């Protein structure tokens, strides 16, 4: 009889120290991470939206600062979830247009929270910085690794300067990790006498030797840079002021790549349209409905897919849009959407997902939904998605 303490083996596992992890166990870990990401992002969503709704009602500086702290904490929590998903799926996470300076500014606030005035840290970001195409969670991790190691290693009175700027290279850009074609790039430079990285360290880790205290985190740094088609090099080792320079390709041709913070639309408000909100999480459902009602919409609410289909059948001539979560028990999101499409092929939909790997479109069960919003989302992101879905051409047209 097997010992009650014996490990549970999946098919294909021998119980020995196999050199490669069992694929079934890795799949199970990825599925567990995905489920945790959905639950955490669903918890973050009402926090983020309610924080925004409270801000106009708070007048004193201390109250606004507390709301800002809550907002930043939720955003950082969501970034951690994205990092967990990136680890579970490998380095090829979601890619989107990213302003590297915005990520660095969030990191700067975190370092100040951790170290206060004890750190010497300066961040310089070019005003008209070009966008890069990247996974923001991985870029946050990359900058966090380098800045934290540099600050820990710097001598008393040392100072770390991070400069992020546009650079146009007429020749290929060489680095210890490879080369990048000539062209337009965004360069992140970290300069400090305490930087614990040498070109010899990089060459050793790039060759596959990850031994030593610095081996694992340097391998992670090189992996993130390489997965974004970037290069990394160390300069100024003989001057006592070492500089780590990371070069990324820009997202698109220069005339399209300059980052502009999105301007709020002139009119994201509703005009009395009736929206059916479907989510099994009570807090999320309530936050969405309350937000829409405050901005000119009317709402109906359903806690599951079956109730949503029933309500839509009763009010199909009045319901202008359905906002539906994709992960629900019983009749899940995809079967719910398929059932709604049977009732009305032209039903307008916004799919809501807590999966940190969700993209700009969602496809499942042979159903395509072009309007997808990822939890946790802001009030403006919700209003924008709803308005776009309402104003888009019909599904069958």
CSV table of C-alpha atoms in Angstrom, one decimal:
chain,number,residue,atom,x,y,z
A,1,UNK,CA,0.0,0.0,0.0
A,2,UNK,CA,1.3,3.5,-0.9
A,3,UNK,CA,2.4,5.7,2.0
A,4,UNK,CA,-0.1,8.5,2.8
A,5,UNK,CA,2.8,10.8,2.5
A,6,UNK,CA,3.8,9.6,-1.0
A,7,UNK,CA,3.8,12.3,-3.7
A,8,UNK,CA,1.0,12.4,-6.1
A,9,UNK,CA,2.4,11.7,-9.6
A,10,UNK,CA,0.8,12.8,-12.9
A,11,UNK,CA,0.8,10.6,-15.9
A,12,UNK,CA,4.3,10.6,-17.4
A,13,UNK,CA,6.1,11.4,-14.1
A,14,UNK,CA,8.4,8.7,-12.5
A,15,UNK,CA,8.9,10.3,-9.1
A,16,UNK,CA,12.6,10.6,-9.9
A,17,UNK,CA,14.5,13.9,-10.4
A,18,UNK,CA,13.7,14.2,-14.1
A,19,UNK,CA,15.7,16.9,-15.9
A,20,UNK,CA,12.6,18.3,-17.5
A,21,UNK,CA,9.3,19.2,-15.7
A,22,UNK,CA,6.3,17.1,-16.6
A,23,UNK,CA,4.2,18.9,-19.3
A,24,UNK,CA,1.0,18.0,-17.5
A,25,UNK,CA,2.2,19.6,-14.3
A,26,UNK,CA,3.3,22.7,-16.1
A,27,UNK,CA,-0.1,23.0,-17.7
A,28,UNK,CA,-1.7,22.6,-14.3
A,29,UNK,CA,0.4,25.4,-12.9
A,30,UNK,CA,-0.4,27.6,-15.9
A,31,UNK,CA,-4.2,26.9,-15.4
A,32,UNK,CA,-3.9,27.7,-11.7
A,33,UNK,CA,-2.1,30.9,-12.4
A,34,UNK,CA,-4.7,31.9,-14.9
A,35,UNK,CA,-7.5,31.3,-12.5
A,36,UNK,CA,-5.7,33.3,-9.7
A,37,UNK,CA,-5.1,36.1,-12.2
A,38,UNK,CA,-8.8,36.3,-13.0
A,39,UNK,CA,-9.9,36.3,-9.4
A,40,UNK,CA,-7.3,38.9,-8.4
A,41,UNK,CA,-8.1,41.2,-11.3
A,42,UNK,CA,-11.8,40.9,-10.5
A,43,UNK,CA,-11.0,42.0,-7.0
A,44,UNK,CA,-9.0,45.0,-8.2
A,45,UNK,CA,-11.6,46.2,-10.7
A,46,UNK,CA,-14.2,47.7,-8.2
A,47,UNK,CA,-11.3,49.2,-6.1
A,48,UNK,CA,-10.0,51.0,-9.2
A,49,UNK,CA,-13.3,52.2,-10.4
A,50,UNK,CA,-14.6,53.3,-7.0
A,51,UNK,CA,-11.4,55.2,-6.3
A,52,UNK,CA,-12.0,57.2,-9.5
A,53,UNK,CA,-15.7,57.8,-8.6
A,54,UNK,CA,-14.7,59.1,-5.1
A,55,UNK,CA,-12.1,61.5,-6.4
A,56,UNK,CA,-14.4,64.4,-7.4
A,57,UNK,CA,-16.0,64.3,-3.9
A,58,UNK,CA,-12.7,64.6,-2.0
A,59,UNK,CA,-11.5,68.2,-1.6
A,60,UNK,CA,-8.6,68.1,0.9
A,61,UNK,CA,-5.0,67.3,-0.1
A,62,UNK,CA,-4.6,64.5,2.4
A,63,UNK,CA,-7.7,62.7,1.1
A,64,UNK,CA,-6.6,63.0,-2.5
A,65,UNK,CA,-3.2,61.7,-1.5
A,66,UNK,CA,-4.8,58.6,0.1
A,67,UNK,CA,-6.9,58.0,-3.1
A,68,UNK,CA,-3.7,58.3,-5.2
A,69,UNK,CA,-2.0,55.8,-2.9
A,70,UNK,CA,-4.9,53.4,-3.3
A,71,UNK,CA,-4.9,53.8,-7.1
A,72,UNK,CA,-1.2,53.2,-7.3
A,73,UNK,CA,-1.4,50.1,-5.1
A,74,UNK,CA,-4.1,48.6,-7.3
A,75,UNK,CA,-2.1,49.3,-10.4
A,76,UNK,CA,1.0,47.7,-8.8
A,77,UNK,CA,-1.0,44.7,-7.7
A,78,UNK,CA,-2.3,44.3,-11.3
A,79,UNK,CA,1.3,44.5,-12.6
A,80,UNK,CA,2.3,41.7,-10.2
A,81,UNK,CA,-0.5,39.6,-11.6
A,82,UNK,CA,0.8,40.2,-15.1
A,83,UNK,CA,4.3,39.2,-14.0
A,84,UNK,CA,3.0,35.9,-12.6
A,85,UNK,CA,1.2,35.2,-15.9
A,86,UNK,CA,4.4,36.1,-17.8
A,87,UNK,CA,6.4,33.7,-15.7
A,88,UNK,CA,3.8,30.9,-16.2
A,89,UNK,CA,3.7,31.4,-20.0
A,90,UNK,CA,7.3,32.3,-20.6
A,91,UNK,CA,8.8,35.6,-21.7
A,92,UNK,CA,6.5,36.1,-24.7
A,93,UNK,CA,3.8,38.1,-22.8
A,94,UNK,CA,1.3,40.6,-24.2
A,95,UNK,CA,2.8,43.3,-26.3
A,96,UNK,CA,1.3,46.8,-26.6
A,97,UNK,CA,2.5,50.4,-27.2
A,98,UNK,CA,4.4,51.4,-24.0
A,99,UNK,CA,5.8,54.7,-22.8
A,100,UNK,CA,9.0,53.5,-21.0
A,101,UNK,CA,9.1,56.8,-19.0
A,102,UNK,CA,5.7,56.1,-17.5
A,103,UNK,CA,6.9,52.7,-16.2
A,104,UNK,CA,10.1,54.3,-14.8
A,105,UNK,CA,8.0,57.0,-13.0
A,106,UNK,CA,5.9,54.3,-11.3
A,107,UNK,CA,9.1,52.6,-10.3
A,108,UNK,CA,10.6,55.9,-9.0
A,109,UNK,CA,7.6,56.3,-6.6
A,110,UNK,CA,8.0,52.8,-5.4
A,111,UNK,CA,11.7,53.3,-4.7
A,112,UNK,CA,10.9,56.5,-2.8
A,113,UNK,CA,8.3,54.6,-0.7
A,114,UNK,CA,10.8,51.9,0.1
A,115,UNK,CA,13.9,54.1,0.7
A,116,UNK,CA,12.7,57.6,1.4
A,117,UNK,CA,15.3,60.3,1.3
A,118,UNK,CA,18.1,57.8,1.8
A,119,UNK,CA,18.5,57.1,-1.9
A,120,UNK,CA,20.2,59.2,-4.5
A,121,UNK,CA,18.0,58.7,-7.6
A,122,UNK,CA,17.4,61.0,-10.6
A,123,UNK,CA,15.0,60.1,-13.4
A,124,UNK,CA,15.3,62.1,-16.7
A,125,UNK,CA,12.8,61.4,-19.4
A,126,UNK,CA,12.6,63.1,-22.8
A,127,UNK,CA,9.3,64.9,-23.3
A,128,UNK,CA,8.5,63.6,-26.8
A,129,UNK,CA,9.6,60.1,-26.1
A,130,UNK,CA,8.8,57.5,-28.8
A,131,UNK,CA,6.7,54.5,-27.9
A,132,UNK,CA,8.0,50.9,-27.9
A,133,UNK,CA,6.1,47.7,-28.3
A,134,UNK,CA,6.6,45.7,-25.1
A,135,UNK,CA,5.0,43.9,-22.2
A,136,UNK,CA,4.8,46.6,-19.6
A,137,UNK,CA,5.0,44.1,-16.7
A,138,UNK,CA,8.2,42.8,-18.0
A,139,UNK,CA,9.7,46.2,-18.5
A,140,UNK,CA,8.7,47.2,-15.0
A,141,UNK,CA,10.5,44.0,-13.7
A,142,UNK,CA,13.6,44.8,-15.8
A,143,UNK,CA,14.0,48.3,-14.6
A,144,UNK,CA,13.2,47.2,-11.0
A,145,UNK,CA,15.9,44.6,-11.1
A,146,UNK,CA,18.6,46.9,-12.4
A,147,UNK,CA,17.7,49.9,-10.2
A,148,UNK,CA,17.3,47.9,-7.0
A,149,UNK,CA,20.6,46.1,-7.6
A,150,UNK,CA,22.4,49.4,-8.4
A,151,UNK,CA,21.0,51.2,-5.3
A,152,UNK,CA,21.9,48.2,-3.0
A,153,UNK,CA,25.4,48.2,-4.3
A,154,UNK,CA,26.1,51.9,-4.4
A,155,UNK,CA,28.5,53.4,-1.8
A,156,UNK,CA,27.5,55.9,0.8
A,157,UNK,CA,26.7,59.1,-1.0
A,158,UNK,CA,26.4,57.4,-4.4
A,159,UNK,CA,23.8,58.5,-6.9
A,160,UNK,CA,21.9,56.6,-9.6
A,161,UNK,CA,20.8,58.5,-12.7
A,162,UNK,CA,18.3,56.9,-15.2
A,163,UNK,CA,18.0,58.6,-18.5
A,164,UNK,CA,15.4,57.6,-21.1
A,165,UNK,CA,15.6,59.3,-24.5
A,166,UNK,CA,15.2,58.9,-28.3
A,167,UNK,CA,18.2,58.0,-30.4
A,168,UNK,CA,18.6,57.6,-34.1
A,169,UNK,CA,21.5,55.4,-35.0
A,170,UNK,CA,23.1,55.5,-38.5
A,171,UNK,CA,25.0,52.3,-37.9
A,172,UNK,CA,24.0,49.0,-36.2
A,173,UNK,CA,24.0,49.2,-32.4
A,174,UNK,CA,26.4,46.7,-30.9
A,175,UNK,CA,26.0,45.3,-27.4
A,176,UNK,CA,27.3,42.4,-25.2
A,177,UNK,CA,24.0,40.6,-26.0
A,178,UNK,CA,24.0,41.1,-29.8
A,179,UNK,CA,23.4,43.8,-32.3
A,180,UNK,CA,20.4,45.8,-33.5
A,181,UNK,CA,19.9,47.3,-37.0
A,182,UNK,CA,20.4,51.0,-37.5
A,183,UNK,CA,17.3,53.1,-37.0
A,184,UNK,CA,15.2,54.9,-34.4
A,185,UNK,CA,15.5,53.6,-30.9
A,186,UNK,CA,14.5,54.3,-27.3
A,187,UNK,CA,17.6,54.1,-25.0
A,188,UNK,CA,17.5,53.6,-21.2
A,189,UNK,CA,20.8,54.4,-19.5
A,190,UNK,CA,21.6,53.8,-15.9
A,191,UNK,CA,24.7,55.5,-14.6
A,192,UNK,CA,26.2,55.0,-11.1
A,193,UNK,CA,29.6,54.2,-9.5
A,194,UNK,CA,27.9,51.3,-7.7
A,195,UNK,CA,26.4,49.4,-10.7
A,196,UNK,CA,27.2,45.7,-10.0
A,197,UNK,CA,27.4,44.6,-13.6
A,198,UNK,CA,30.5,44.3,-15.8
A,199,UNK,CA,30.8,43.4,-19.5
A,200,UNK,CA,32.6,40.2,-18.4
A,201,UNK,CA,29.5,39.3,-16.3
A,202,UNK,CA,27.2,39.8,-19.2
A,203,UNK,CA,29.4,37.8,-21.6
A,204,UNK,CA,29.5,34.9,-19.1
A,205,UNK,CA,25.8,34.8,-18.4
A,206,UNK,CA,25.0,35.3,-22.1
A,207,UNK,CA,27.1,32.2,-22.8
A,208,UNK,CA,25.0,30.2,-20.4
A,209,UNK,CA,27.0,30.4,-17.2
A,210,UNK,CA,24.5,31.5,-14.6
A,211,UNK,CA,26.5,30.5,-11.5
A,212,UNK,CA,27.3,32.9,-8.8
A,213,UNK,CA,25.1,35.3,-6.9
A,214,UNK,CA,24.5,37.5,-9.9
A,215,UNK,CA,23.9,34.8,-12.4
A,216,UNK,CA,20.2,34.2,-12.1
A,217,UNK,CA,19.0,37.8,-12.0
A,218,UNK,CA,21.4,38.8,-14.9
A,219,UNK,CA,20.0,35.9,-16.9
A,220,UNK,CA,16.5,37.2,-16.3
A,221,UNK,CA,17.6,40.7,-17.4
A,222,UNK,CA,19.1,39.4,-20.6
A,223,UNK,CA,16.1,37.2,-21.3
A,224,UNK,CA,13.7,40.2,-21.0
A,225,UNK,CA,15.9,42.5,-23.1
A,226,UNK,CA,16.3,39.7,-25.8
A,227,UNK,CA,12.5,38.9,-25.8
A,228,UNK,CA,11.9,42.6,-26.8
A,229,UNK,CA,14.5,42.5,-29.6
A,230,UNK,CA,16.7,44.9,-27.6
A,231,UNK,CA,20.4,44.9,-26.8
A,232,UNK,CA,22.3,45.7,-23.6
A,233,UNK,CA,25.8,46.8,-23.1
A,234,UNK,CA,28.1,48.2,-20.3
A,235,UNK,CA,30.2,51.4,-20.9
A,236,UNK,CA,32.7,53.4,-18.9
A,237,UNK,CA,34.1,50.6,-16.9
A,238,UNK,CA,37.5,52.3,-16.9
A,239,UNK,CA,36.2,55.7,-15.6
A,240,UNK,CA,34.7,54.6,-12.3
A,241,UNK,CA,31.2,55.7,-13.6
A,242,UNK,CA,29.8,52.7,-15.2
A,243,UNK,CA,26.7,53.0,-17.5
A,244,UNK,CA,24.3,50.2,-18.4
A,245,UNK,CA,22.7,51.1,-21.7
A,246,UNK,CA,19.6,49.2,-23.0
A,247,UNK,CA,18.4,49.9,-26.5
A,248,UNK,CA,14.8,49.1,-27.7
A,249,UNK,CA,13.4,49.4,-31.2
A,250,UNK,CA,10.4,51.8,-31.4
A,251,UNK,CA,6.9,50.6,-32.0
A,252,UNK,CA,6.4,51.9,-35.5
A,253,UNK,CA,7.9,54.5,-37.9
A,254,UNK,CA,9.0,57.7,-36.2
A,255,UNK,CA,6.2,59.9,-37.4
A,256,UNK,CA,3.7,57.6,-35.7
A,257,UNK,CA,5.6,56.5,-32.6
A,258,UNK,CA,5.7,59.7,-30.6
A,259,UNK,CA,3.8,59.0,-27.4
A,260,UNK,CA,0.8,61.1,-26.6
A,261,UNK,CA,-1.3,60.5,-23.6
A,262,UNK,CA,-4.8,59.7,-24.9
A,263,UNK,CA,-7.1,62.7,-24.8
A,264,UNK,CA,-10.5,62.1,-23.3
A,265,UNK,CA,-13.2,61.8,-25.9
A,266,UNK,CA,-15.5,64.8,-26.2
A,267,UNK,CA,-18.4,62.6,-25.3
A,268,UNK,CA,-18.1,59.3,-23.6
A,269,UNK,CA,-21.4,59.8,-21.8
A,270,UNK,CA,-24.5,57.7,-22.4
A,271,UNK,CA,-27.7,59.0,-23.7
A,272,UNK,CA,-30.1,56.8,-21.9
A,273,UNK,CA,-29.1,53.5,-23.6
A,274,UNK,CA,-29.9,50.3,-21.6
A,275,UNK,CA,-26.9,48.1,-20.9
A,276,UNK,CA,-27.1,44.5,-19.5
A,277,UNK,CA,-24.2,43.9,-17.1
A,278,UNK,CA,-23.3,40.2,-16.6
A,279,UNK,CA,-20.8,39.2,-14.0
A,280,UNK,CA,-20.9,36.6,-11.2
A,281,UNK,CA,-18.8,38.9,-9.0
A,282,UNK,CA,-21.3,41.1,-7.1
A,283,UNK,CA,-18.7,43.9,-6.4
A,284,UNK,CA,-17.7,44.0,-10.0
A,285,UNK,CA,-21.2,44.0,-11.3
A,286,UNK,CA,-22.3,46.7,-8.9
A,287,UNK,CA,-19.3,48.9,-9.8
A,288,UNK,CA,-19.9,48.6,-13.5
A,289,UNK,CA,-23.6,49.3,-13.2
A,290,UNK,CA,-23.1,52.3,-10.8
A,291,UNK,CA,-20.4,53.8,-13.1
A,292,UNK,CA,-22.6,53.5,-16.2
A,293,UNK,CA,-25.6,54.9,-14.5
A,294,UNK,CA,-23.6,57.9,-13.3
A,295,UNK,CA,-22.6,58.6,-16.9
A,296,UNK,CA,-26.0,58.6,-18.6
A,297,UNK,CA,-26.8,54.9,-19.1
A,298,UNK,CA,-29.5,52.7,-17.7
A,299,UNK,CA,-28.6,49.2,-16.6
A,300,UNK,CA,-30.0,45.7,-15.9
A,301,UNK,CA,-27.8,43.2,-13.9
A,302,UNK,CA,-27.4,39.4,-14.2
A,303,UNK,CA,-25.2,37.3,-11.9
A,304,UNK,CA,-24.9,34.4,-14.4
A,305,UNK,CA,-25.3,33.5,-18.0
A,306,UNK,CA,-28.7,31.9,-17.7
A,307,UNK,CA,-30.3,34.9,-16.1
A,308,UNK,CA,-28.6,37.1,-18.7
A,309,UNK,CA,-30.2,35.2,-21.6
A,310,UNK,CA,-33.6,35.3,-19.9
A,311,UNK,CA,-33.3,39.1,-19.3
A,312,UNK,CA,-32.2,39.7,-22.9
A,313,UNK,CA,-35.1,37.7,-24.2
A,314,UNK,CA,-37.5,39.8,-22.2
A,315,UNK,CA,-35.9,43.2,-23.1
A,316,UNK,CA,-34.1,42.6,-26.4
A,317,UNK,CA,-35.8,45.5,-28.1
A,318,UNK,CA,-34.6,47.8,-25.3
A,319,UNK,CA,-31.1,46.5,-24.5
A,320,UNK,CA,-28.5,48.4,-26.6
A,321,UNK,CA,-25.4,46.6,-25.3
A,322,UNK,CA,-24.3,43.6,-23.1
A,323,UNK,CA,-21.2,43.8,-21.0
A,324,UNK,CA,-20.4,40.2,-20.2
A,325,UNK,CA,-17.6,38.5,-18.1
A,326,UNK,CA,-15.9,35.7,-19.9
A,327,UNK,CA,-15.2,33.5,-16.9
A,328,UNK,CA,-18.4,32.6,-15.0
A,329,UNK,CA,-19.6,29.3,-13.4
A,330,UNK,CA,-22.5,27.3,-14.8
A,331,UNK,CA,-23.3,28.9,-18.2
A,332,UNK,CA,-20.0,30.6,-18.8
A,333,UNK,CA,-19.2,33.7,-20.8
A,334,UNK,CA,-18.7,32.1,-24.2
A,335,UNK,CA,-21.9,30.0,-24.1
A,336,UNK,CA,-23.7,33.1,-22.9
A,337,UNK,CA,-22.5,35.1,-25.8
A,338,UNK,CA,-23.3,32.3,-28.2
A,339,UNK,CA,-26.9,32.1,-26.8
A,340,UNK,CA,-27.3,35.9,-27.1
A,341,UNK,CA,-26.2,35.8,-30.7
A,342,UNK,CA,-28.8,33.1,-31.4
A,343,UNK,CA,-31.5,35.5,-30.0
A,344,UNK,CA,-30.0,38.4,-32.0
A,345,UNK,CA,-27.1,38.1,-34.3
A,346,UNK,CA,-26.6,41.9,-34.1
A,347,UNK,CA,-26.3,42.0,-30.3
A,348,UNK,CA,-23.6,44.5,-29.3
A,349,UNK,CA,-21.1,43.1,-26.8
A,350,UNK,CA,-18.2,44.1,-24.7
A,351,UNK,CA,-16.4,41.1,-23.2
A,352,UNK,CA,-14.8,41.6,-19.8
A,353,UNK,CA,-11.9,39.4,-18.9
A,354,UNK,CA,-9.7,39.0,-15.8
A,355,UNK,CA,-7.2,36.9,-17.7
A,356,UNK,CA,-3.9,38.9,-17.6
A,357,UNK,CA,-3.1,37.5,-21.1
A,358,UNK,CA,-6.3,38.7,-22.8
A,359,UNK,CA,-5.8,40.6,-26.0
A,360,UNK,CA,-7.6,43.3,-27.9
A,361,UNK,CA,-10.0,40.7,-29.4
A,362,UNK,CA,-11.4,37.6,-27.9
A,363,UNK,CA,-12.3,34.3,-29.6
A,364,UNK,CA,-13.8,31.2,-28.2
A,365,UNK,CA,-16.4,28.6,-28.9
A,366,UNK,CA,-16.4,29.8,-32.5
A,367,UNK,CA,-17.6,33.3,-31.3
A,368,UNK,CA,-15.6,36.4,-32.1
A,369,UNK,CA,-15.9,39.5,-29.9
A,370,UNK,CA,-14.0,42.6,-31.2
A,371,UNK,CA,-14.6,44.7,-28.1
A,372,UNK,CA,-12.7,43.4,-25.1
A,373,UNK,CA,-11.8,45.1,-21.8
A,374,UNK,CA,-9.3,43.7,-19.4
A,375,UNK,CA,-9.7,43.8,-15.6
A,376,UNK,CA,-8.8,45.8,-13.7
A,377,UNK,CA,-10.0,48.8,-15.8
A,378,UNK,CA,-10.6,52.4,-15.2
A,379,UNK,CA,-13.9,54.3,-15.5
A,380,UNK,CA,-12.7,56.0,-18.7
A,381,UNK,CA,-11.6,52.6,-20.2
A,382,UNK,CA,-15.1,51.2,-19.5
A,383,UNK,CA,-16.9,54.2,-20.9
A,384,UNK,CA,-14.6,54.2,-24.0
A,385,UNK,CA,-15.2,50.5,-24.7
A,386,UNK,CA,-19.0,50.8,-24.3
A,387,UNK,CA,-19.1,53.9,-26.5
A,388,UNK,CA,-17.0,52.2,-29.2
A,389,UNK,CA,-19.1,49.1,-29.2
A,390,UNK,CA,-22.3,51.1,-29.5
A,391,UNK,CA,-21.0,53.3,-32.3
A,392,UNK,CA,-19.4,50.3,-34.3
A,393,UNK,CA,-21.1,48.9,-37.4
A,394,UNK,CA,-23.4,46.0,-36.7
A,395,UNK,CA,-22.0,42.5,-36.2
A,396,UNK,CA,-23.6,41.1,-39.3
A,397,UNK,CA,-23.2,44.2,-41.4
